[in-house]
XYZ file of C-alpha atoms in Angstrom:
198
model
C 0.000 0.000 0.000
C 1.502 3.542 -1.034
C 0.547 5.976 1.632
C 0.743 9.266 0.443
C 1.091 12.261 2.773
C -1.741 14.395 4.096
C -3.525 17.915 2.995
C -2.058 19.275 6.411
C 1.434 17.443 6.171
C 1.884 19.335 2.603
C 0.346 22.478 3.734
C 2.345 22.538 6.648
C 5.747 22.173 4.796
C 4.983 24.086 2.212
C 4.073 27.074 4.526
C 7.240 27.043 6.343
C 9.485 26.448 2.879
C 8.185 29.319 1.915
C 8.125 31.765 5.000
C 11.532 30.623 5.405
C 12.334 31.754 2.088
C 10.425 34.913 1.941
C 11.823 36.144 5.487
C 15.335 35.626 4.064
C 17.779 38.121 3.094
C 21.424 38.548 1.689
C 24.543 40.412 2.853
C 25.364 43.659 0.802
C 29.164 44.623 1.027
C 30.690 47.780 0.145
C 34.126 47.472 0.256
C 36.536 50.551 -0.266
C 40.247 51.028 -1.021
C 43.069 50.274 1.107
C 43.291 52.787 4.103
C 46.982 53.655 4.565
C 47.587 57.218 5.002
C 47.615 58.207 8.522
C 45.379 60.854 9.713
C 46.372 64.266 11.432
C 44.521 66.175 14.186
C 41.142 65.548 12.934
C 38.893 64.250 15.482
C 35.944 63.572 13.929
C 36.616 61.273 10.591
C 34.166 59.008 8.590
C 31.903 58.144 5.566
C 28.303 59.799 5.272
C 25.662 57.285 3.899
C 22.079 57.273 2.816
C 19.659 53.606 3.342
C 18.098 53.256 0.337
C 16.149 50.590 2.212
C 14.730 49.692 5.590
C 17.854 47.041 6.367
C 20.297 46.360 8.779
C 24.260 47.955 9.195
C 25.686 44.082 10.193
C 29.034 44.900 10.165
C 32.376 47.479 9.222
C 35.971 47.395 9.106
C 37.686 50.656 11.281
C 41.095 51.310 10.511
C 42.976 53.495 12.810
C 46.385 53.998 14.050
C 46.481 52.262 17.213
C 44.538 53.954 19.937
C 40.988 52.595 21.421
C 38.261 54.472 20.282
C 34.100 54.814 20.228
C 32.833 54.423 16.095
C 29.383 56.270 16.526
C 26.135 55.659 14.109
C 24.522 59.764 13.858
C 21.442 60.776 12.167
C 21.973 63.774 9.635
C 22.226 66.515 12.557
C 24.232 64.743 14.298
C 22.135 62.943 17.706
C 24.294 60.256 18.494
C 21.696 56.751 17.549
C 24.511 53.355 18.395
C 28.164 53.185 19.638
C 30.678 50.914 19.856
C 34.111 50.735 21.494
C 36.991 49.654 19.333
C 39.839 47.998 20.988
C 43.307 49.664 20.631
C 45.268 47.747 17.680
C 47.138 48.538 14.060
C 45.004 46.252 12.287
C 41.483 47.006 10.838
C 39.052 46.096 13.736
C 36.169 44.031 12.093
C 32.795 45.240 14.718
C 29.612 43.591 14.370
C 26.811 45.388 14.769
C 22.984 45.442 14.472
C 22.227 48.933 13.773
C 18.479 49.788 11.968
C 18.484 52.006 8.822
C 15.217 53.715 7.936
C 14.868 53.991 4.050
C 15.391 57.734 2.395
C 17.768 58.711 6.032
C 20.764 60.031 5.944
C 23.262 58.854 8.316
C 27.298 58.993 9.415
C 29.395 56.292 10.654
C 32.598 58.118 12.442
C 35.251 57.275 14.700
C 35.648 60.285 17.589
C 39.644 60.136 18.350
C 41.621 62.855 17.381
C 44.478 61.491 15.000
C 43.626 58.104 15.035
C 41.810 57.464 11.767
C 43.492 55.745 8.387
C 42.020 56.862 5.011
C 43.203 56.875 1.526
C 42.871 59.210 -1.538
C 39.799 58.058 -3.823
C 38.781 60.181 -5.991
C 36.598 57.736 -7.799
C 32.765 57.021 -8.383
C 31.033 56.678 -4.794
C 29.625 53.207 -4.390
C 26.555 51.906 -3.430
C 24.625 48.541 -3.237
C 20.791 47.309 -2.881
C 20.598 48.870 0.604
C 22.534 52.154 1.408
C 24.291 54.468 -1.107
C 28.098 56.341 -0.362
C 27.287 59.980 -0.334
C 30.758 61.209 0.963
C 33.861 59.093 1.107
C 35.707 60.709 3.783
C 34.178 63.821 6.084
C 37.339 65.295 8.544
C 35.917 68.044 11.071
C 37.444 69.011 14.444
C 33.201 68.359 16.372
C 30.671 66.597 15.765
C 28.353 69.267 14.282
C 30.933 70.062 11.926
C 31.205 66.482 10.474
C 27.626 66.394 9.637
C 27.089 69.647 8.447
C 29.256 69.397 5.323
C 32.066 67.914 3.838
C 35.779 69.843 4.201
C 36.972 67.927 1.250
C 34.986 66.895 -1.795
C 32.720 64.187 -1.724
C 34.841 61.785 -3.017
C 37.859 63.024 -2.654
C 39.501 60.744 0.380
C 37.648 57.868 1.972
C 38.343 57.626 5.690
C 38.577 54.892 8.399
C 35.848 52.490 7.200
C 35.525 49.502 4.894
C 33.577 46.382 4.300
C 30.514 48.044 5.451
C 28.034 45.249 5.425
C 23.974 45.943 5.405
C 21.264 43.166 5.092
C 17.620 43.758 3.986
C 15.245 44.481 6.294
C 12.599 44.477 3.719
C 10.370 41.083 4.568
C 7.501 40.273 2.134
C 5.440 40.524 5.285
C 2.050 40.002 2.907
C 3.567 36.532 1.527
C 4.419 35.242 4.867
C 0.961 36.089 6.332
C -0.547 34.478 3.652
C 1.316 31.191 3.880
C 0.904 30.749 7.484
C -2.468 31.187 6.819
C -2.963 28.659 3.986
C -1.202 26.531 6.583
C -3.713 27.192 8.873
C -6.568 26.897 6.828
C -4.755 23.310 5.632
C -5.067 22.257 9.504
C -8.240 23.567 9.686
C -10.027 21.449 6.869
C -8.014 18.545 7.978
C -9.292 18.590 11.641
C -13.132 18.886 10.040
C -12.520 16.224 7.650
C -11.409 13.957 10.728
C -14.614 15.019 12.764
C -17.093 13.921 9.699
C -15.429 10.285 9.310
């Protein structure tokens, strides 16, 4: 006898295939150049960024000099929205994060210790992926309302401290996902009546 598996057995798989699928989402990477000019009296130094979706800053690379420092996450006037302290060390410090980014914001990632960033000349397009888009490279200022209120430098000119910034999607298909768990449901559902009328 070939049994072959139940309404709710293939609703029920089927629904979480496909909520598993529909809920998942893929690394972007931005990478940048090689950071190897050392950094001069600026305290303030970093890469301005807009989220071209809702998604989620994962991870960055901070190259400094040496020193410990706090890499801060600011909105465009500069209120202070994550932190993280960076242990002291000469070699890019890899920081995993979970940071929010709300679609059509503009936002700075910065490192806050005088002479203690790396950045390198650029001069070249600004990148962006599916999730946030470079708007300037490298921003130097002495305080903190200075590095958000404009660039000293063109936009592309250097790019400073940070590479390998990594975002996912936070864009779920919440309407597919509702809908599945709810043909999953409804699969349970006519298999419990069909149960109660044999």
């Amino acid at each position: 006898m070939i049994r072959t598996p139940s309404l709710r057995s293939i609703s029920l798989a089927l629904g979480l295939a496909f909520a598993g699928v529909a809920g998942s989402a893929g690394a972007a990477v931005i990478n940048g150049p090689a950071l190897t000019l050392a950094g001069s009296g600026w305290v303030y130094t970093g890469i301005e960024f807009s989220a071209v979706t809702n998604s989620i800053l994962t991870s960055f690379s901070y190259a400094n000099q040496g020193q410990a420092d706090t890499v801060i996450l600011t909105d465009s006037v500069g209120n202070i929205l994550h932190s993280v302290n960076t242990p002291a060390s000469v070699t890019p410090d890899v920081e995993n994060v979970n940071w929010a980014l709300t679609a059509g914001q503009t936002y700075f990632l910065l490192q806050t210790v005088a002479s203690n960033e790396l950045y390198a000349s650029f001069n070249q397009a600004l990148p962006s992926n599916s999730d946030i888009s470079i708007v300037v490279s490298g921003t130097f200022a002495m305080t903190l309302s200075d590095a958000v209120a404009a660039s000293n430098f063109g936009a592309n000119e250097y790019w400073a401290a940070f590479n390998d910034i990594t975002t996912t999607s936070g864009n779920v298909p919440e309407p597919l996902s509702l809908a599945l768990v709810g043909l999953s449901l409804a699969g349970l559902g006519y298999q419990q009546r069909k149960r109660r009328a044999v």
